[in-house]
GROMACS .gro file of C-alpha atoms in nm:
model
  340
    1MET     CA    1  -1.223  -1.151  -6.947
    2ILE     CA    2  -1.210  -0.890  -6.674
    3ASP     CA    3  -1.247  -0.526  -6.774
    4VAL     CA    4  -1.034  -0.344  -6.528
    5SER     CA    5  -1.187  -0.020  -6.640
    6ASP     CA    6  -1.520  -0.125  -6.485
    7PRO     CA    7  -1.489  -0.046  -6.108
    8ARG     CA    8  -1.764  -0.302  -6.021
    9GLN     CA    9  -1.559  -0.592  -6.167
   10ALA     CA   10  -1.237  -0.463  -6.013
   11THR     CA   11  -1.400  -0.451  -5.669
   12ALA     CA   12  -1.551  -0.787  -5.714
   13THR     CA   13  -1.223  -0.949  -5.807
   14ALA     CA   14  -0.992  -0.770  -5.566
   15PRO     CA   15  -0.834  -1.003  -5.316
   16THR     CA   16  -0.977  -0.965  -4.969
   17PRO     CA   17  -0.701  -0.876  -4.722
   18THR     CA   18  -0.667  -1.138  -4.451
   19ALA     CA   19  -0.762  -1.001  -4.114
   20ARG     CA   20  -0.461  -1.047  -3.872
   21PRO     CA   21  -0.540  -1.131  -3.519
   22ARG     CA   22  -0.463  -0.837  -3.292
   23ARG     CA   23  -0.203  -0.911  -3.035
   24TYR     CA   24  -0.243  -0.766  -2.685
   25LEU     CA   25   0.066  -0.568  -2.579
   26PRO     CA   26   0.065  -0.430  -2.228
   27GLN     CA   27   0.143  -0.066  -2.198
   28GLN     CA   28   0.474   0.019  -2.029
   29ARG     CA   29   0.309   0.184  -1.731
   30HIS     CA   30   0.135  -0.146  -1.659
   31LEU     CA   31   0.451  -0.364  -1.672
   32PRO     CA   32   0.548  -0.330  -1.303
   33VAL     CA   33   0.199  -0.423  -1.184
   34LEU     CA   34   0.184  -0.720  -1.425
   35ALA     CA   35   0.532  -0.826  -1.303
   36THR     CA   36   0.407  -0.812  -0.942
   37LEU     CA   37   0.096  -1.012  -1.027
   38THR     CA   38   0.314  -1.280  -1.207
   39LEU     CA   39   0.539  -1.285  -0.908
   40LEU     CA   40   0.244  -1.331  -0.667
   41ALA     CA   41   0.093  -1.604  -0.879
   42THR     CA   42   0.430  -1.787  -0.916
   43MET     CA   43   0.495  -1.773  -0.542
   44TYR     CA   44   0.156  -1.913  -0.463
   45GLY     CA   45   0.192  -2.185  -0.726
   46LEU     CA   46   0.532  -2.292  -0.603
   47GLY     CA   47   0.397  -2.296  -0.239
   48ALA     CA   48   0.102  -2.506  -0.347
   49LEU     CA   49   0.331  -2.755  -0.519
   50ASN     CA   50   0.582  -2.788  -0.232
   51TYR     CA   51   0.378  -2.764   0.091
   52THR     CA   52   0.081  -2.959   0.194
   53GLY     CA   53  -0.225  -2.746   0.269
   54PHE     CA   54  -0.067  -2.433   0.108
   55ALA     CA   55  -0.332  -2.439  -0.169
   56GLN     CA   56  -0.610  -2.381   0.071
   57PRO     CA   57  -0.794  -2.048   0.000
   58GLN     CA   58  -0.782  -1.970   0.369
   59ILE     CA   59  -0.395  -1.944   0.342
   60LEU     CA   60  -0.440  -1.657   0.094
   61LEU     CA   61  -0.706  -1.494   0.306
   62ASN     CA   62  -0.476  -1.518   0.612
   63VAL     CA   63  -0.215  -1.314   0.429
   64PHE     CA   64  -0.459  -1.025   0.438
   65VAL     CA   65  -0.585  -1.101   0.781
   66ASP     CA   66  -0.230  -1.076   0.910
   67ASN     CA   67  -0.141  -0.771   0.709
   68ALA     CA   68  -0.457  -0.556   0.699
   69PHE     CA   69  -0.293  -0.278   0.909
   70LEU     CA   70   0.012  -0.278   0.671
   71LEU     CA   71  -0.219  -0.254   0.367
   72VAL     CA   72  -0.387   0.063   0.516
   73VAL     CA   73  -0.051   0.223   0.589
   74ALA     CA   74   0.071   0.136   0.239
   75VAL     CA   75  -0.233   0.307   0.088
   76GLY     CA   76  -0.132   0.629   0.257
   77MET     CA   77   0.231   0.580   0.151
   78THR     CA   78   0.112   0.531  -0.206
   79PHE     CA   79  -0.039   0.881  -0.212
   80VAL     CA   80   0.291   1.031  -0.078
   81ILE     CA   81   0.512   0.840  -0.315
   82LEU     CA   82   0.299   0.926  -0.618
   83THR     CA   83   0.379   1.293  -0.550
   84GLY     CA   84   0.753   1.206  -0.531
   85GLY     CA   85   0.773   1.226  -0.158
   86ILE     CA   86   0.836   0.994   0.132
   87ASP     CA   87   0.694   0.948   0.478
   88LEU     CA   88   0.925   0.788   0.734
   89SER     CA   89   0.690   0.864   1.027
   90VAL     CA   90   0.416   0.613   0.968
   91GLY     CA   91   0.554   0.331   1.178
   92ALA     CA   92   0.600   0.555   1.481
   93VAL     CA   93   0.250   0.700   1.433
   94VAL     CA   94   0.115   0.346   1.426
   95ALA     CA   95   0.288   0.276   1.760
   96LEU     CA   96   0.173   0.607   1.904
   97THR     CA   97  -0.191   0.518   1.809
   98THR     CA   98  -0.169   0.183   1.988
   99VAL     CA   99  -0.013   0.338   2.299
  100CYS     CA  100  -0.264   0.626   2.325
  101ALA     CA  101  -0.553   0.388   2.256
  102ALA     CA  102  -0.438   0.143   2.525
  103VAL     CA  103  -0.370   0.403   2.789
  104LEU     CA  104  -0.694   0.590   2.740
  105LEU     CA  105  -0.901   0.265   2.739
  106ARG     CA  106  -0.717   0.152   3.050
  107GLU     CA  107  -0.820   0.482   3.216
  108GLY     CA  108  -1.181   0.405   3.138
  109TRP     CA  109  -1.239   0.637   2.835
  110PRO     CA  110  -1.521   0.504   2.613
  111ALA     CA  111  -1.413   0.340   2.284
  112GLY     CA  112  -1.648   0.577   2.098
  113VAL     CA  113  -1.431   0.871   2.211
  114VAL     CA  114  -1.084   0.696   2.193
  115LEU     CA  115  -1.130   0.578   1.837
  116PRO     CA  116  -1.185   0.925   1.672
  117LEU     CA  117  -0.935   1.088   1.904
  118VAL     CA  118  -0.641   0.859   1.810
  119LEU     CA  119  -0.740   0.897   1.442
  120LEU     CA  120  -0.726   1.277   1.489
  121ILE     CA  121  -0.383   1.260   1.651
  122GLY     CA  122  -0.230   1.079   1.360
  123THR     CA  123  -0.403   1.299   1.108
  124THR     CA  124  -0.283   1.606   1.287
  125ILE     CA  125   0.079   1.486   1.282
  126GLY     CA  126   0.046   1.426   0.904
  127LEU     CA  127  -0.109   1.772   0.851
  128LEU     CA  128   0.177   1.944   1.052
  129MET     CA  129   0.449   1.762   0.848
  130GLY     CA  130   0.280   1.853   0.517
  131LEU     CA  131   0.254   2.223   0.624
  132ILE     CA  132   0.628   2.227   0.718
  133ILE     CA  133   0.722   2.057   0.391
  134HIS     CA  134   0.529   2.306   0.185
  135PHE     CA  135   0.573   2.639   0.362
  136PHE     CA  136   0.940   2.591   0.454
  137ASP     CA  137   1.031   2.406   0.140
  138ILE     CA  138   1.204   2.127   0.331
  139GLN     CA  139   1.276   1.781   0.193
  140PRO     CA  140   1.010   1.532   0.304
  141PHE     CA  141   1.274   1.288   0.407
  142ILE     CA  142   1.408   1.524   0.677
  143VAL     CA  143   1.063   1.637   0.795
  144THR     CA  144   0.918   1.296   0.828
  145LEU     CA  145   1.234   1.171   0.991
  146ALA     CA  146   1.184   1.433   1.254
  147GLY     CA  147   0.810   1.328   1.276
  148MET     CA  148   0.930   0.966   1.329
  149PHE     CA  149   1.152   1.064   1.618
  150PHE     CA  150   0.883   1.284   1.770
  151ALA     CA  151   0.609   1.018   1.757
  152ARG     CA  152   0.834   0.735   1.876
  153GLY     CA  153   0.974   0.952   2.165
  154LEU     CA  154   0.617   1.045   2.258
  155CYS     CA  155   0.538   0.679   2.282
  156HIS     CA  156   0.822   0.621   2.541
  157LEU     CA  157   0.725   0.936   2.722
  158ILE     CA  158   0.368   0.807   2.773
  159THR     CA  159   0.477   0.466   2.881
  160SER     CA  160   0.751   0.208   2.802
  161ASP     CA  161   0.538  -0.086   2.914
  162SER     CA  162   0.321  -0.304   2.689
  163ILE     CA  163  -0.045  -0.236   2.796
  164PRO     CA  164  -0.299  -0.499   2.724
  165ILE     CA  165  -0.638  -0.386   2.586
  166THR     CA  166  -0.940  -0.542   2.751
  167ASP     CA  167  -1.212  -0.305   2.630
  168ALA     CA  168  -1.522  -0.488   2.522
  169PHE     CA  169  -1.546  -0.313   2.181
  170TRP     CA  170  -1.179  -0.357   2.106
  171THR     CA  171  -1.186  -0.731   2.194
  172ALA     CA  172  -1.513  -0.790   2.000
  173ALA     CA  173  -1.360  -0.614   1.695
  174ALA     CA  174  -1.045  -0.824   1.735
  175GLN     CA  175  -1.211  -1.158   1.774
  176HIS     CA  176  -1.509  -1.127   1.534
  177ARG     CA  177  -1.474  -1.326   1.210
  178ILE     CA  178  -1.687  -1.277   0.895
  179ARG     CA  179  -1.742  -1.641   0.781
  180PHE     CA  180  -1.845  -1.752   0.425
  181GLY     CA  181  -1.823  -2.054   0.207
  182ASP     CA  182  -1.678  -2.383   0.327
  183GLY     CA  183  -1.537  -2.253   0.663
  184TYR     CA  184  -1.346  -1.956   0.527
  185PHE     CA  185  -1.323  -1.629   0.717
  186ILE     CA  186  -1.178  -1.282   0.722
  187SER     CA  187  -1.148  -1.029   1.004
  188ILE     CA  188  -1.316  -0.695   1.038
  189SER     CA  189  -0.974  -0.540   0.984
  190VAL     CA  190  -0.968  -0.685   0.621
  191VAL     CA  191  -1.299  -0.534   0.554
  192ILE     CA  192  -1.193  -0.199   0.673
  193ALA     CA  193  -0.864  -0.227   0.475
  194LEU     CA  194  -1.052  -0.310   0.152
  195VAL     CA  195  -1.291  -0.021   0.199
  196VAL     CA  196  -0.996   0.208   0.237
  197VAL     CA  197  -0.838   0.071  -0.078
  198LEU     CA  198  -1.158   0.112  -0.287
  199ILE     CA  199  -1.210   0.475  -0.157
  200ALA     CA  200  -0.849   0.565  -0.228
  201ALA     CA  201  -0.851   0.402  -0.580
  202PHE     CA  202  -1.166   0.600  -0.662
  203VAL     CA  203  -1.010   0.926  -0.542
  204LEU     CA  204  -0.690   0.865  -0.746
  205ALA     CA  205  -0.869   0.757  -1.066
  206TYR     CA  206  -1.184   0.978  -1.083
  207THR     CA  207  -1.129   1.294  -0.889
  208PRO     CA  208  -0.944   1.626  -0.970
  209PHE     CA  209  -0.747   1.571  -0.652
  210GLY     CA  210  -0.624   1.232  -0.774
  211ARG     CA  211  -0.518   1.383  -1.113
  212ASN     CA  212  -0.332   1.654  -0.929
  213VAL     CA  213  -0.145   1.383  -0.727
  214TYR     CA  214  -0.024   1.225  -1.053
  215ALA     CA  215   0.050   1.556  -1.221
  216ILE     CA  216   0.262   1.687  -0.928
  217GLY     CA  217   0.456   1.361  -0.913
  218GLY     CA  218   0.508   1.351  -1.287
  219ASN     CA  219   0.639   1.697  -1.338
  220PRO     CA  220   0.609   1.950  -1.046
  221GLN     CA  221   0.716   2.252  -1.251
  222SER     CA  222   0.466   2.181  -1.525
  223ALA     CA  223   0.194   2.136  -1.253
  224LEU     CA  224   0.277   2.473  -1.116
  225LEU     CA  225   0.277   2.638  -1.465
  226MET     CA  226  -0.070   2.479  -1.532
  227GLY     CA  227  -0.203   2.645  -1.217
  228LEU     CA  228  -0.266   2.321  -1.025
  229PRO     CA  229  -0.287   2.359  -0.645
  230ALA     CA  230   0.057   2.185  -0.585
  231GLY     CA  231   0.095   2.309  -0.220
  232ARG     CA  232  -0.256   2.219  -0.113
  233THR     CA  233  -0.224   1.879  -0.270
  234ARG     CA  234   0.115   1.803  -0.109
  235ILE     CA  235  -0.024   1.902   0.232
  236ALA     CA  236  -0.330   1.679   0.172
  237VAL     CA  237  -0.125   1.366   0.079
  238TYR     CA  238   0.075   1.387   0.404
  239THR     CA  239  -0.253   1.445   0.601
  240ILE     CA  240  -0.393   1.135   0.428
  241SER     CA  241  -0.080   0.941   0.512
  242GLY     CA  242  -0.112   1.045   0.882
  243PHE     CA  243  -0.473   0.939   0.882
  244CYS     CA  244  -0.393   0.597   0.724
  245ALA     CA  245  -0.105   0.543   0.972
  246ALA     CA  246  -0.341   0.616   1.268
  247LEU     CA  247  -0.607   0.388   1.122
  248GLY     CA  248  -0.336   0.116   1.065
  249GLY     CA  249  -0.243   0.166   1.431
  250VAL     CA  250  -0.612   0.103   1.536
  251LEU     CA  251  -0.612  -0.217   1.317
  252LEU     CA  252  -0.284  -0.326   1.468
  253SER     CA  253  -0.427  -0.273   1.819
  254PHE     CA  254  -0.717  -0.494   1.706
  255TYR     CA  255  -0.462  -0.756   1.595
  256MET     CA  256  -0.227  -0.741   1.902
  257LEU     CA  257  -0.480  -0.628   2.167
  258SER     CA  258  -0.208  -0.417   2.325
  259GLY     CA  259  -0.038  -0.083   2.303
  260TYR     CA  260   0.339  -0.075   2.301
  261SER     CA  261   0.600   0.183   2.220
  262LEU     CA  262   0.800  -0.080   2.026
  263HIS     CA  263   0.518  -0.193   1.798
  264ALA     CA  264   0.556  -0.136   1.420
  265GLN     CA  265   0.929  -0.092   1.422
  266GLY     CA  266   1.041  -0.079   1.064
  267MET     CA  267   0.687  -0.070   0.938
  268GLU     CA  268   0.757   0.242   0.732
  269LEU     CA  269   1.013   0.045   0.535
  270ASP     CA  270   0.771  -0.246   0.479
  271ALA     CA  271   0.514   0.007   0.348
  272ILE     CA  272   0.769   0.166   0.118
  273ALA     CA  273   0.871  -0.183  -0.008
  274ALA     CA  274   0.512  -0.284  -0.065
  275VAL     CA  275   0.450   0.026  -0.272
  276VAL     CA  276   0.764  -0.007  -0.474
  277ILE     CA  277   0.720  -0.385  -0.536
  278GLY     CA  278   0.356  -0.291  -0.645
  279GLY     CA  279   0.504  -0.081  -0.927
  280THR     CA  280   0.470   0.273  -0.801
  281LEU     CA  281   0.765   0.484  -0.925
  282LEU     CA  282   0.979   0.623  -0.640
  283THR     CA  283   1.016   0.941  -0.848
  284GLY     CA  284   0.634   0.982  -0.851
  285GLY     CA  285   0.370   1.030  -1.116
  286SER     CA  286   0.308   0.659  -1.201
  287GLY     CA  287   0.149   0.379  -1.002
  288TYR     CA  288  -0.171   0.202  -0.898
  289LEU     CA  289  -0.332   0.108  -0.575
  290LEU     CA  290  -0.394  -0.238  -0.713
  291GLY     CA  291  -0.013  -0.276  -0.735
  292THR     CA  292   0.012  -0.179  -0.363
  293VAL     CA  293  -0.241  -0.449  -0.276
  294LEU     CA  294  -0.036  -0.696  -0.469
  295GLY     CA  295   0.287  -0.574  -0.309
  296VAL     CA  296   0.139  -0.626   0.039
  297GLY     CA  297   0.035  -0.971  -0.080
  298VAL     CA  298   0.386  -1.056  -0.197
  299LEU     CA  299   0.534  -0.957   0.145
  300GLY     CA  300   0.264  -1.159   0.328
  301LEU     CA  301   0.322  -1.460   0.106
  302ILE     CA  302   0.701  -1.456   0.171
  303GLN     CA  303   0.628  -1.470   0.548
  304THR     CA  304   0.378  -1.760   0.487
  305ILE     CA  305   0.622  -1.958   0.276
  306ILE     CA  306   0.898  -1.917   0.540
  307ALA     CA  307   0.653  -2.023   0.809
  308PHE     CA  308   0.564  -2.338   0.606
  309GLN     CA  309   0.934  -2.412   0.548
  310ALA     CA  310   0.986  -2.397   0.927
  311ASP     CA  311   1.368  -2.453   0.916
  312LEU     CA  312   1.432  -2.111   0.762
  313SER     CA  313   1.512  -1.810   0.976
  314SER     CA  314   1.265  -1.516   0.968
  315TRP     CA  315   1.556  -1.298   0.844
  316TRP     CA  316   1.502  -1.466   0.516
  317THR     CA  317   1.200  -1.249   0.481
  318LYS     CA  318   1.425  -0.930   0.482
  319ILE     CA  319   1.672  -1.091   0.245
  320VAL     CA  320   1.402  -1.181  -0.007
  321ILE     CA  321   1.239  -0.842   0.020
  322GLY     CA  322   1.582  -0.684  -0.044
  323VAL     CA  323   1.634  -0.885  -0.356
  324LEU     CA  324   1.288  -0.807  -0.485
  325LEU     CA  325   1.337  -0.438  -0.423
  326PHE     CA  326   1.663  -0.451  -0.623
  327ALA     CA  327   1.482  -0.621  -0.904
  328PHE     CA  328   1.182  -0.387  -0.913
  329ILE     CA  329   1.394  -0.063  -0.889
  330ILE     CA  330   1.592  -0.188  -1.194
  331LEU     CA  331   1.264  -0.269  -1.374
  332GLN     CA  332   1.137   0.081  -1.291
  333ARG     CA  333   1.463   0.231  -1.435
  334LEU     CA  334   1.424   0.029  -1.755
  335VAL     CA  335   1.064   0.138  -1.796
  336THR     CA  336   1.136   0.499  -1.740
  337ARG     CA  337   1.430   0.495  -1.979
  338ARG     CA  338   1.216   0.342  -2.259
  339ARG     CA  339   0.959   0.618  -2.194
  340GLY     CA  340   1.227   0.878  -2.233
   0.00000   0.00000   0.00000
């Protein structure tokens, strides 16, 4: 007989609760990135099932070889959108970079001078736009729209012709391939883009500046009340975006080996689409650079599938991107409503 007054017996005979397996439930802020990852995996799987040779790892590597410049531009756009802003000038700055580089190299300037100079030009344009946005309290859409017209007009003023680049450094950077494994390769542009992604991800995740970017995008008024340097941070993100656009222009000139005023038309919209599909909220305050990388991968994979299909018009790329944007904007709305 059990004496319930004895705690030792009560403890010994008490039923042991069954440990329930813990279920992993993703946080709401991770849902857009997980959706993008699922979409990318699904597209790759469908492509591998339907097209011969699509499953080759080099096909996936080629997505980033062909879009390294877009990835760098999208990194800068991620900083801007995280603060709740927008930068419409990046495509024009990319074109201006290619034109300036091609003209200066044709005139015999050394590549060691041209490279930092074109990066400085793009960075300065971004800095000026950031200063105007902050000190005159003008909407980023209007300021960067003006920056877009300014940079694109400057391209046509310099030259309207497509100028081939024959400089030894530029052609070597364009043609060099980093080979590994069983015949797989990537370009130098991919390495540069990945380094940019890693640095930017570290800055956003582990530095006070990165925390300020998220805070300003999440709630600008609270950020000001907390004494965060909102103005300095906002100026800095447009400067970063200008630098990334110029670096993207350098990578595009490696890819095209030419400078042309009509290069990168609409690239600003592609960059915005990649950032949004990657899960960054257009209202700011939430998003990850990993999502931007996946977003660029989705855009590149759409182009690859259409190239494999062969009988589809390239305009299907725009149609699919439009549908995906609709879907991800609605997903963002649902996520933000549930948070509220």
